[in-house]
Short mmCIF file of C-alpha atoms and ligand atoms in Angstrom, two decimals:
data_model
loop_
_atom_site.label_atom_id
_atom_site.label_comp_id
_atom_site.label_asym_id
_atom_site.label_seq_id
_atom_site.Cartn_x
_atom_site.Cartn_y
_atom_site.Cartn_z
CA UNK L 1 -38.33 9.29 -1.16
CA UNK L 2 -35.62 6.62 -0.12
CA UNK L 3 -34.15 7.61 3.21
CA UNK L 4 -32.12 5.49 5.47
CA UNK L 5 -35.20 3.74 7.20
CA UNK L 6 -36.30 2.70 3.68
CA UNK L 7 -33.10 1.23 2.58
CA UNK L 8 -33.53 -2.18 2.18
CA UNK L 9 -30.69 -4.40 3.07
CA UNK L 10 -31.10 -7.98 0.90
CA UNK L 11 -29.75 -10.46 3.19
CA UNK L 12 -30.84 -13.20 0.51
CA UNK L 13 -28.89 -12.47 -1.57
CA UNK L 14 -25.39 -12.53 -0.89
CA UNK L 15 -23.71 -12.12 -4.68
CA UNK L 16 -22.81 -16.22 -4.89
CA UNK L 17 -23.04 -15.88 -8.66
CA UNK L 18 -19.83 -13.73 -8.42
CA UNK L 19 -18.30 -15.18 -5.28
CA UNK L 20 -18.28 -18.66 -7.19
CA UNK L 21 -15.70 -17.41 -10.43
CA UNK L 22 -13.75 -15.60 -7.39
CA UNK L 23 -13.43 -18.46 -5.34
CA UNK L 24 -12.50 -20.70 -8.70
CA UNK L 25 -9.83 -18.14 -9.56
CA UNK L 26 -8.65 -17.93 -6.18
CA UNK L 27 -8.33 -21.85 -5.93
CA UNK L 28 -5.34 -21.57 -8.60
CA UNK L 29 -3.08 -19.29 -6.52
CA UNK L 30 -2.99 -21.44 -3.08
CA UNK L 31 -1.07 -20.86 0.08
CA UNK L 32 2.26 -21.81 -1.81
CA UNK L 33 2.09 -18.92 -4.09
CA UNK L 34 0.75 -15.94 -1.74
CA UNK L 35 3.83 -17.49 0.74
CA UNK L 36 6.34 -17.35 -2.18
CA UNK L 37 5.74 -13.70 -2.75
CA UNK L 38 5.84 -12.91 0.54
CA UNK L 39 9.23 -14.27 0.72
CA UNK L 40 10.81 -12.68 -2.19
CA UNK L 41 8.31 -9.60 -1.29
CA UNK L 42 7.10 -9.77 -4.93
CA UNK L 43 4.65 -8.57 -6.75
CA UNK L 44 1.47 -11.19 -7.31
CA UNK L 45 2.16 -10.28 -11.06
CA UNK L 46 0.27 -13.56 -12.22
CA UNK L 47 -2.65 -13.14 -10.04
CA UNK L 48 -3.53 -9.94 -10.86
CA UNK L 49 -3.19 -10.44 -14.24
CA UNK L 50 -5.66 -13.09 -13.98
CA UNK L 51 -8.35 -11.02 -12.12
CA UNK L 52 -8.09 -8.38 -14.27
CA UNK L 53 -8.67 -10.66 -17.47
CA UNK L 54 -11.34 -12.15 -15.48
CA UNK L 55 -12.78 -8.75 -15.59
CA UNK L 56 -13.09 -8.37 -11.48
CA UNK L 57 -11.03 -5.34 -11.43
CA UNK L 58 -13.50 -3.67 -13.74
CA UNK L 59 -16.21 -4.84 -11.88
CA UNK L 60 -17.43 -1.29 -10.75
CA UNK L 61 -16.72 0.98 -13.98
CA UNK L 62 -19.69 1.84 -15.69
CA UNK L 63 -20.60 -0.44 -18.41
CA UNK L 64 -20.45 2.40 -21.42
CA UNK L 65 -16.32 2.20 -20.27
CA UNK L 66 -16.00 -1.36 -20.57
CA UNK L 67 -16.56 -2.21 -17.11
CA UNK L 68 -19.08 -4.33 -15.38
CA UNK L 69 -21.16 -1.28 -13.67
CA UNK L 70 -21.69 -3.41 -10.56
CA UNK L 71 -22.19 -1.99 -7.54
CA UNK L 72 -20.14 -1.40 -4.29
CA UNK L 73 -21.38 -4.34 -2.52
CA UNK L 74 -20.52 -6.23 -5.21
CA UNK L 75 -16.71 -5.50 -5.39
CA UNK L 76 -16.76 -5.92 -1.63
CA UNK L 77 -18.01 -9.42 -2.27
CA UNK L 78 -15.10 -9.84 -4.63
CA UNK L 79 -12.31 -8.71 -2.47
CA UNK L 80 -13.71 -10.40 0.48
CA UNK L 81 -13.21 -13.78 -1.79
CA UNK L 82 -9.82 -13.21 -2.31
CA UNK L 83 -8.68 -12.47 1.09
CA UNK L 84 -10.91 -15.11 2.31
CA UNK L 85 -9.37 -17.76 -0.14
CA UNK L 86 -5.77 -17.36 1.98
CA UNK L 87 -4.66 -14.25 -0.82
CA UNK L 88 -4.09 -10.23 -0.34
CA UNK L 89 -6.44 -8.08 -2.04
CA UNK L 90 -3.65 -5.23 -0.83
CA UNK L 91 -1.85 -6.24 -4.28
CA UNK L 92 -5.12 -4.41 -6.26
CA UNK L 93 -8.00 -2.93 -4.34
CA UNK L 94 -6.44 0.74 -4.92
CA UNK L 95 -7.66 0.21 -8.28
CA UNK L 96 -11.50 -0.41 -7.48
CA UNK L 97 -12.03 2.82 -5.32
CA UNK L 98 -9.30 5.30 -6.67
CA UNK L 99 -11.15 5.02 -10.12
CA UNK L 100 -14.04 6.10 -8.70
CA UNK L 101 -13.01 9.87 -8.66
CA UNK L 102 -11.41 10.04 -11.88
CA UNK L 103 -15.27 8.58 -12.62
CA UNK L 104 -17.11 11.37 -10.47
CA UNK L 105 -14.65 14.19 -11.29
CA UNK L 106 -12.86 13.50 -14.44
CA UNK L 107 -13.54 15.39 -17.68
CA UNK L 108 -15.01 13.47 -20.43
CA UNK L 109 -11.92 13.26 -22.42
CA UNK L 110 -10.28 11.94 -19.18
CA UNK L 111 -12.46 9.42 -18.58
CA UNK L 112 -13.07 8.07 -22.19
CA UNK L 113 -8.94 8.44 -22.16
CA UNK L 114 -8.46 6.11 -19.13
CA UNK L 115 -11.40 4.65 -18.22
CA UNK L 116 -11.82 1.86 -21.32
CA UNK L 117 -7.99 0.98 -20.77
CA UNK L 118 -8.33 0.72 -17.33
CA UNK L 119 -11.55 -1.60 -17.08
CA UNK L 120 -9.29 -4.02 -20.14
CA UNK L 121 -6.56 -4.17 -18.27
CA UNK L 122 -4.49 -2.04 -21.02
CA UNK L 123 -3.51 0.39 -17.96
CA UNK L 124 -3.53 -0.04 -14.07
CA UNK L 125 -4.30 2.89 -11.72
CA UNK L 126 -2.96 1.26 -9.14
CA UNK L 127 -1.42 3.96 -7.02
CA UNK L 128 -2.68 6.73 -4.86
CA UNK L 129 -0.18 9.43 -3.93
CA UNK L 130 -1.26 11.13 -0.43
CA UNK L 131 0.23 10.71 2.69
CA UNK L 132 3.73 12.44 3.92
CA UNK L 133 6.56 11.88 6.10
CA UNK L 134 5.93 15.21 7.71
CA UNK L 135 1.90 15.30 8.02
CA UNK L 136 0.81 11.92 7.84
CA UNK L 137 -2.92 11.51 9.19
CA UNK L 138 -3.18 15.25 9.03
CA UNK L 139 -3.98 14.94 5.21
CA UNK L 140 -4.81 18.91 4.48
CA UNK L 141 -1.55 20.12 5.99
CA UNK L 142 0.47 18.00 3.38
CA UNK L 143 3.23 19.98 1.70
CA UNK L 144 4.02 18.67 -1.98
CA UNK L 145 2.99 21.22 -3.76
CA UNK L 146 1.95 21.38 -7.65
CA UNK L 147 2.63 25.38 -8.92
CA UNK L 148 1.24 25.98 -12.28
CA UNK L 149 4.09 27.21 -15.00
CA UNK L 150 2.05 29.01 -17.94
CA UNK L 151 -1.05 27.44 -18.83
CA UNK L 152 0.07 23.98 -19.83
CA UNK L 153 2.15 22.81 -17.17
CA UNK L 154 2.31 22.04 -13.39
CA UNK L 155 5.62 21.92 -11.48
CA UNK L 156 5.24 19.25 -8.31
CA UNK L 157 8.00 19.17 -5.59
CA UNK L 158 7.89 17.82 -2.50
CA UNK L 159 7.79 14.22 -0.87
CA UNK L 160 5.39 11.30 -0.24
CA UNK L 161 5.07 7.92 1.69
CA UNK L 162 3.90 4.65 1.91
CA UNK L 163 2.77 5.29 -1.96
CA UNK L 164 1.88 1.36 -2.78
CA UNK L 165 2.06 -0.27 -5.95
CA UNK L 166 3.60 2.80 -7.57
CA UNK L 167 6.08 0.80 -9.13
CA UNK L 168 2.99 -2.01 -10.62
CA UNK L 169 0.83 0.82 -11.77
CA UNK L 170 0.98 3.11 -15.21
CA UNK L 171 -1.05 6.08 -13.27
CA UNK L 172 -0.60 7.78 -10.05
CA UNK L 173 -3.65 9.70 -8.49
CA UNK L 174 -1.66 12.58 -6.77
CA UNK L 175 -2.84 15.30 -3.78
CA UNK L 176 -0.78 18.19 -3.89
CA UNK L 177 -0.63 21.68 -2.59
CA UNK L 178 -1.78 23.90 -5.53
CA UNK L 179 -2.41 27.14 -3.17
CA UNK L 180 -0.35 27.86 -0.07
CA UNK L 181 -1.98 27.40 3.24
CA UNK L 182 -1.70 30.82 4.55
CA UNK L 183 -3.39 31.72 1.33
CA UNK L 184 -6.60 29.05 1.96
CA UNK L 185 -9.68 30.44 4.01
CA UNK L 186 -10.23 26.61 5.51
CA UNK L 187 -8.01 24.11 5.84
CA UNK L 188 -9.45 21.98 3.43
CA UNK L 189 -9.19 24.19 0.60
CA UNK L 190 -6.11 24.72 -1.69
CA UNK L 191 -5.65 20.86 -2.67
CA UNK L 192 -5.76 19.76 -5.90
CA UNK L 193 -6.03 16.08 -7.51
CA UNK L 194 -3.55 15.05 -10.50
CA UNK L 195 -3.59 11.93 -12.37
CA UNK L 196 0.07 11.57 -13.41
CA UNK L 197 1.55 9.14 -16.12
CA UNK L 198 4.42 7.15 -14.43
CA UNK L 199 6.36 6.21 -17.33
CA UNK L 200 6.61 9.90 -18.15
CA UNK L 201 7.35 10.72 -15.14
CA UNK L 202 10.05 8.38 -13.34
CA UNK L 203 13.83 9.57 -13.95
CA UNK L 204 12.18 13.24 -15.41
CA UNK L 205 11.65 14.77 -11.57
CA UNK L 206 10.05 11.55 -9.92
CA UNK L 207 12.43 9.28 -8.13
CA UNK L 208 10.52 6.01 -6.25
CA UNK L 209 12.21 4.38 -3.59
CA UNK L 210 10.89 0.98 -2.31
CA UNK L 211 10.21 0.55 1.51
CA UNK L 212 10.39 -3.12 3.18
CA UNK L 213 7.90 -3.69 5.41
CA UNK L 214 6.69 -6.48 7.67
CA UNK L 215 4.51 -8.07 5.14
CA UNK L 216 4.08 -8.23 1.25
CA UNK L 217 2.92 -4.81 0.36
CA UNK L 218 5.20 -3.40 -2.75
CA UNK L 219 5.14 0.24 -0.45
CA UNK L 220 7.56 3.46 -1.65
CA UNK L 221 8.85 6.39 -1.00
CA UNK L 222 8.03 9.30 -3.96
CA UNK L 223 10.69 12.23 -4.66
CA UNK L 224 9.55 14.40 -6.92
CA UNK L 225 11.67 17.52 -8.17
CA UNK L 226 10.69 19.85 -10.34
CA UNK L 227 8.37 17.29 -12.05
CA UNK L 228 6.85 19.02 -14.84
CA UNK L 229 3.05 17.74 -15.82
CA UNK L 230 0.64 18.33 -18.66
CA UNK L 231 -2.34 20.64 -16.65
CA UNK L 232 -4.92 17.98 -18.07
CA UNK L 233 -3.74 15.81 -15.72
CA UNK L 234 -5.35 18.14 -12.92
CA UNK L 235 -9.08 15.84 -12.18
CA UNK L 236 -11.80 18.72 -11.44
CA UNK L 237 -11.22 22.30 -10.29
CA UNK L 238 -7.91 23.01 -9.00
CA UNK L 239 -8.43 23.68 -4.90
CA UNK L 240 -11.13 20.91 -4.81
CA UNK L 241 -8.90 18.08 -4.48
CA UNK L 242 -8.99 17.08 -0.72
CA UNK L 243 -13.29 16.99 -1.54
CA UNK L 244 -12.73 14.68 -4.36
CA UNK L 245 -10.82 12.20 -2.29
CA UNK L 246 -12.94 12.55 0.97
CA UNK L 247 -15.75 12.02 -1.66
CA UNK L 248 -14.23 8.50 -2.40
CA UNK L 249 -12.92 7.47 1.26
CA UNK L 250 -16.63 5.77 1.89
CA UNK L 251 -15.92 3.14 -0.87
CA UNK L 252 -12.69 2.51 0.32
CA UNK L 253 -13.99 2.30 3.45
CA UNK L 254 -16.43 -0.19 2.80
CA UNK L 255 -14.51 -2.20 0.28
CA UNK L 256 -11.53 -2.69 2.92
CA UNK L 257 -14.13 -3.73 5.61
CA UNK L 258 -14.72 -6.42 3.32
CA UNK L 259 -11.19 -7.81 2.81
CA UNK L 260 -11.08 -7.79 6.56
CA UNK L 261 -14.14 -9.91 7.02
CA UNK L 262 -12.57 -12.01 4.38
CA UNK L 263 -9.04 -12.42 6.09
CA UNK L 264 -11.81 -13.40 9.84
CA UNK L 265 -13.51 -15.98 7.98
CA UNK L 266 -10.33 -17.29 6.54
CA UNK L 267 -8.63 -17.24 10.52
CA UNK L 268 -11.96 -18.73 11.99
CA UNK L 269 -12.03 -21.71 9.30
CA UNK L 270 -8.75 -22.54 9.87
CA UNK L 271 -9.14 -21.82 13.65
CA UNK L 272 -12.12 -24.49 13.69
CA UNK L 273 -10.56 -26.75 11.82
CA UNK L 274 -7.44 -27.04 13.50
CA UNK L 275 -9.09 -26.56 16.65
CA UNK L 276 -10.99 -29.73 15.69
CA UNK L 277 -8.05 -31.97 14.64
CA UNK L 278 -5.48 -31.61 16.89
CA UNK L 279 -5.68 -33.54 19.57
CA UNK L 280 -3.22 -32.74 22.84
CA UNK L 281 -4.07 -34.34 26.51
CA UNK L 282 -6.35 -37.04 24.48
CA UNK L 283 -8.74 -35.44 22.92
CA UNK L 284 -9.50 -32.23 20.55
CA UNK L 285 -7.87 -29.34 21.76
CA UNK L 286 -11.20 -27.36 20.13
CA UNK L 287 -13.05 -29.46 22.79
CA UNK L 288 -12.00 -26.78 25.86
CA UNK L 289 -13.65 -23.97 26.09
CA UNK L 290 -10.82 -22.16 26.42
CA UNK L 291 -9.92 -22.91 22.52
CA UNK L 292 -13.56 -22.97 22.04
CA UNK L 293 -15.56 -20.18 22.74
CA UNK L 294 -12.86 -17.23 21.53
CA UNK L 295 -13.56 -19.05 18.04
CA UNK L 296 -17.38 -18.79 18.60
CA UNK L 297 -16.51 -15.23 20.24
CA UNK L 298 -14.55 -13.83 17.01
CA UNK L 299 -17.15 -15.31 14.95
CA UNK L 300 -19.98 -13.96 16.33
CA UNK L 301 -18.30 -10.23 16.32
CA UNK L 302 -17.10 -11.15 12.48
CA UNK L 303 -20.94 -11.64 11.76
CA UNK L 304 -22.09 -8.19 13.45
CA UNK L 305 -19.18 -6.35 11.38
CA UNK L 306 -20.13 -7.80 8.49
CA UNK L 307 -24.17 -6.40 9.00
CA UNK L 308 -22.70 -2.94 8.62
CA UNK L 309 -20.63 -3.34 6.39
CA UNK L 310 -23.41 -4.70 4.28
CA UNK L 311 -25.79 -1.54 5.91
CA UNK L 312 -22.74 0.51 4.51
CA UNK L 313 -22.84 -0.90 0.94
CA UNK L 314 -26.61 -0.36 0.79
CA UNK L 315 -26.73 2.97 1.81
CA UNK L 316 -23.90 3.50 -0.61
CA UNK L 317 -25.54 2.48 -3.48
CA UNK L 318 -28.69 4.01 -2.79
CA UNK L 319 -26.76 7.13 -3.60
CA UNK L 320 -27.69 8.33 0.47
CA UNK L 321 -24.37 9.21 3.18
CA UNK L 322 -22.93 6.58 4.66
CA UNK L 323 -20.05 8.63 6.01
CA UNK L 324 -20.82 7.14 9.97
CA UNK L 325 -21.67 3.37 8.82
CA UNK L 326 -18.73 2.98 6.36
CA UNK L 327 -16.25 4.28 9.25
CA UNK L 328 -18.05 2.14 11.73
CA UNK L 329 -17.83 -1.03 8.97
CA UNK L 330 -14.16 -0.41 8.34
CA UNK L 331 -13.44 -0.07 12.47
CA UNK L 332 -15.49 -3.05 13.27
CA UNK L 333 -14.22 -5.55 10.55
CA UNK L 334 -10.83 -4.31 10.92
CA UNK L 335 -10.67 -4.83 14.87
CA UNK L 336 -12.87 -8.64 14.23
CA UNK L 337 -10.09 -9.74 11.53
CA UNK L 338 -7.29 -8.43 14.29
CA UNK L 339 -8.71 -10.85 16.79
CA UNK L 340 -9.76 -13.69 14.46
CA UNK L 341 -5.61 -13.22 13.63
CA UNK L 342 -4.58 -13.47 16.93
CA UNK L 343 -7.66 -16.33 18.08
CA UNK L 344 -5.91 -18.03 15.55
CA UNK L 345 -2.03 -17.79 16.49
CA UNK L 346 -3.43 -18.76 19.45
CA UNK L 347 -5.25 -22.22 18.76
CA UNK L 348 -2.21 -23.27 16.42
CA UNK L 349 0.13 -22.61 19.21
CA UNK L 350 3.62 -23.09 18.22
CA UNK L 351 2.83 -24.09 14.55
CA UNK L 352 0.80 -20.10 13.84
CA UNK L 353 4.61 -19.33 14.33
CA UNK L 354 5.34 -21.47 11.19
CA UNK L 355 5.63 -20.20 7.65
CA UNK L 356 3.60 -23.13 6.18
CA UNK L 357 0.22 -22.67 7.57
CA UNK L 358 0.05 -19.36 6.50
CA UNK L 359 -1.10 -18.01 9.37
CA UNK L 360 2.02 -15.85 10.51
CA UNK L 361 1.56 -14.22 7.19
CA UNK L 362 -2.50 -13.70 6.84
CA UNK L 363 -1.96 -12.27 10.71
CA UNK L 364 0.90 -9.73 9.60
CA UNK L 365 -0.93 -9.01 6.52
CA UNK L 366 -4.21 -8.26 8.48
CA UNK L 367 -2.68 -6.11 10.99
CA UNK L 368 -2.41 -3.17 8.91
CA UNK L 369 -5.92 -2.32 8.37
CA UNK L 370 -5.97 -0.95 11.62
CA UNK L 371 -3.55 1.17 10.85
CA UNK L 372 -4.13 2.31 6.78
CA UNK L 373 -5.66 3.14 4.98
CA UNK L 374 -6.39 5.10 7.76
CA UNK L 375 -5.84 4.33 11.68
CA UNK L 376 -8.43 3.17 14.39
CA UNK L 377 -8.12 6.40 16.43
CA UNK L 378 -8.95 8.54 13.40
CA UNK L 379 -12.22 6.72 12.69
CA UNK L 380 -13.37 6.90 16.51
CA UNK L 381 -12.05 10.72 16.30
CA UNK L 382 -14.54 10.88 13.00
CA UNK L 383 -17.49 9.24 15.14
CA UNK L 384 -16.77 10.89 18.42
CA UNK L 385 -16.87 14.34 16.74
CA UNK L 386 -19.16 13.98 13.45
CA UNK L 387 -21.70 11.69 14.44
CA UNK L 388 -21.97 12.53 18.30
CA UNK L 389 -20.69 16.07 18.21
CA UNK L 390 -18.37 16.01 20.92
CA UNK L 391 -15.30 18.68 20.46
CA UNK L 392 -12.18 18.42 18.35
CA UNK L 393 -9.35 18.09 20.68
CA UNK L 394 -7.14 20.48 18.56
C1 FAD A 1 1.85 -0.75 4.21
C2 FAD A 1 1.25 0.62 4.07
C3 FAD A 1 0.67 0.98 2.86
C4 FAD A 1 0.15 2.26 2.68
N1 FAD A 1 -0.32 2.64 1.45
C5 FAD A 1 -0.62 3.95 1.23
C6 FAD A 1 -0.92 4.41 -0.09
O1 FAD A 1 -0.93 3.65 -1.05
N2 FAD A 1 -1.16 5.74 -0.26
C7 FAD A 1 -1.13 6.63 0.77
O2 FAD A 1 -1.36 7.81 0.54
N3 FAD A 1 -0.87 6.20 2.05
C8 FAD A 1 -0.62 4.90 2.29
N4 FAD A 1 -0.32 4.46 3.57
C9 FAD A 1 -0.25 5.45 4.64
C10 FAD A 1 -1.32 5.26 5.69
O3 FAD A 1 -2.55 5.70 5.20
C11 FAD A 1 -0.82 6.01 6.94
O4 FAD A 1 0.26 5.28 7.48
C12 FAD A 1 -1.90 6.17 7.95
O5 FAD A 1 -2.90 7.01 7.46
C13 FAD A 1 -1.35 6.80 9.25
O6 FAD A 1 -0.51 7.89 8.99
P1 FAD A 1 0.96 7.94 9.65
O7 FAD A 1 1.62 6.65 9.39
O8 FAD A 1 1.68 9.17 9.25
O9 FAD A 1 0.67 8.02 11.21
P2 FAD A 1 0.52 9.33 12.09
O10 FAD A 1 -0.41 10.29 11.48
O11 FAD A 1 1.87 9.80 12.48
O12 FAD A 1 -0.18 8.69 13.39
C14 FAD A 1 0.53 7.77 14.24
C15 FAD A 1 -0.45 7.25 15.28
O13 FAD A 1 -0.96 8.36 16.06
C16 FAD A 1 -2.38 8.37 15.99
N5 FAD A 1 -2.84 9.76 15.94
C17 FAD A 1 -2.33 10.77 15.17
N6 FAD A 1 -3.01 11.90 15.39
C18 FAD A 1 -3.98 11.60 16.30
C19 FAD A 1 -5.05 12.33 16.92
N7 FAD A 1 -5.26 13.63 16.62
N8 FAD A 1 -5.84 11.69 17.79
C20 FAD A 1 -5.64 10.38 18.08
N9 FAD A 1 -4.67 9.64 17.53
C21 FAD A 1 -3.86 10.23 16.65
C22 FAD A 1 -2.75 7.64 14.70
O14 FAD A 1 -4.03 7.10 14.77
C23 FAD A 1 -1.66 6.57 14.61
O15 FAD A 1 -2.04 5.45 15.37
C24 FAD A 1 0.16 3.17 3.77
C25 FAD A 1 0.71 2.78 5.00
C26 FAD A 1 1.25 1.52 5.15
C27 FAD A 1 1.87 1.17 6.47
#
């Protein structure tokens, strides 16, 4: 029987064959473009477009739906590429792990409905509809609620926040509120997933409002009022919802662990580089230790992250939890790319402050993985309590 002392971890092999295309793909959308769009805070319309011909996008639905049916460390490797070529995976990761529980939970007509268009490119599922102004990290108090109006139709009201992409993406994967709360034996319960069709729902009881943020992120605001839905939107059993999406939080995990070990290896090669080059007081200013050794320091903690994130991926597709590692990937690459950022500010000096290096963006970009998809102090709640069973503080 596999356990977790049996998973093997290949450290051979390290998915070049895939990491080559990426990196070719990449090469056409240099520092110039990503900058661009982070200017005019637009969408990286052409990029995407290009990954998802490539096929990348599909890279982990199942073969019989047109996809790739790679595996999780695989899309890791891809998104790590991207963010380690100088781009922002942000503009289309949602895709890779909020498929996976239409994929796990979906009926078969749902999934041979979306599935094929999804993996050609045909649709994008692109947006992911759960936090709230009101309840933020505290996902199972969240109060949009979906009531069911005969036996065809759900009504959804309420709001949500920080919904990204929702105005790049054909379908919205909703949490909502399908049984009150004083009505649900645990606090889990009473949630209930929906996978809503945006262009028949925007101006009929959806209303999206863009938010501008400090970097490039295409964020919103969602309204809905009296939005009226087919019920064959609802993925699963109604009540189950906030299972299904904990169920997929371990491949988003691990996938954004990767983009942050992408966006450290991008800070630490420029870092070096730079570090190398410029020469102040006669010589290289990588030459003093003081430049030096945080650039040996970040690397070194970029190399440990990236061992669990690659335990994570393992475990992951060995089908065996991974709950513990991919929290502990996600927290470890996300705090190694936050100080590979700021390593970096720091050996460009007064030029990290300038636009055309790119390294004021990648270091605003990178700073919100500690915060979403979900924040630092929620992960170290997760291991504090789950994995060494110390009490909830409320
Ligand atoms: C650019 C951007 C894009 C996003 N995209 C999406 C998206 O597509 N879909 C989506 O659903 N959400 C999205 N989010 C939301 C994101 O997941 C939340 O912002 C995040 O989970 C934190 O929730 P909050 O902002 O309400 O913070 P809060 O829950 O208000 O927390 C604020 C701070 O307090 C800390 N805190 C709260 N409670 C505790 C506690 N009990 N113990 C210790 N510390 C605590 C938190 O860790 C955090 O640091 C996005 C956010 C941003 C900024």
């Amino acid at each position: 029987m596999m356990t977790e002392n049996t998973v093997k971890i290949d450290l051979t092999y390290n998915y070049e064959d895939l990491r080559d295309p990426v990196r070719a793909l990449c090469a056409k959308f240099p520092g110039e473009y990503w900058r661009e769009k982070d200017t005019d805070r637009a969408y990286p319309e052409e990029f995407v477009d290009e990954l998802t011909k490539s096929g990348f996008l599909a890279a982990l639905i199942p073969e019989e739906f047109g996809g790739s049916g790679l595996g999780i460390g695989a899309g890791a490797a891809i998104l790590e590429e991207i963010n380690a070529s100088g781009g922002n995976s942000g503009a289309c990761h949602a895709q890779m792990y909020t498929m996976g529980t239409l994929l796990r939970h979906g009926s078969k007509e749902q999934k041979r409905a979306y599935l094929p268009k999804i993996a050609s490119g045909d649709l994008r599922l692109q947006a992911f509809g759960v936090t709230e102004p009101t309840t933020g990290s505290d996902t199972t108090q969240l109060n949009t609620t979906a009531i069911k109006k005969g036996n065809d139709t759900y009504v959804v009201n309420g709001q949500k926040v920080w919904i990204s992409r929702a105005q790049q993406s054909d379908l919205l994967l909703l949490l909502a509120r399908t049984t009150p709360k004083e009505e649900c034996k645990k606090r889990s319960d009473g949630l209930s997933v929906f996978l809503v069709e945006l262009d028949k729902a925007v101006g009929k009881g959806l209303e999206i409002k863009p938010i501008r943020t400090m970097i490039n992120h295409n964020t919103n605001e969602l309204f809905f009022d009296n939005l009226e839905i087919p019920s064959n939107t609802l993925i699963g059993e109604e009540g189950k919802g906030f299972r299904y999406i904990l169920d997929g939080m371990n491949a988003e995990r691990i996938l954004i662990a990767a983009e942050c070990i992408g966006d450290a290896r991008w800070f630490i090669k420029k870092s070096s580089s730079y570090a190398s080059e410029r020469e102040v007081f006669g010589g290289p200013i990588g030459a003093n230790q003081g430049v030096q050794f945080p650039i040996a320091r970040v690397y070194a903690q970029t190399e440990a992250a990236d061992l669990v994130v690659k335990k994570a991926a393992a475990l992951f597709e060995s089908g065996l939890p991974c709950g513990p590692e991919a929290n502990m990937a996600k927290l470890l690459a996300s705090e190694a790319s936050w100080e590979a950022g700021d390593t970096c500010m720091q050996t460009f000096g007064g030029f990290g402050f300038a636009e055309e290096y790119d390294v004021e963006r990648k270091f605003r970009e990178t700073r919100l993985y500690r915060t979403a998809p979900i924040s630092t102090n929620m992960i170290l709640g997760y291991i504090g309590q789950h994995v060494l069973g110390m009490p909830r503080s409320y």
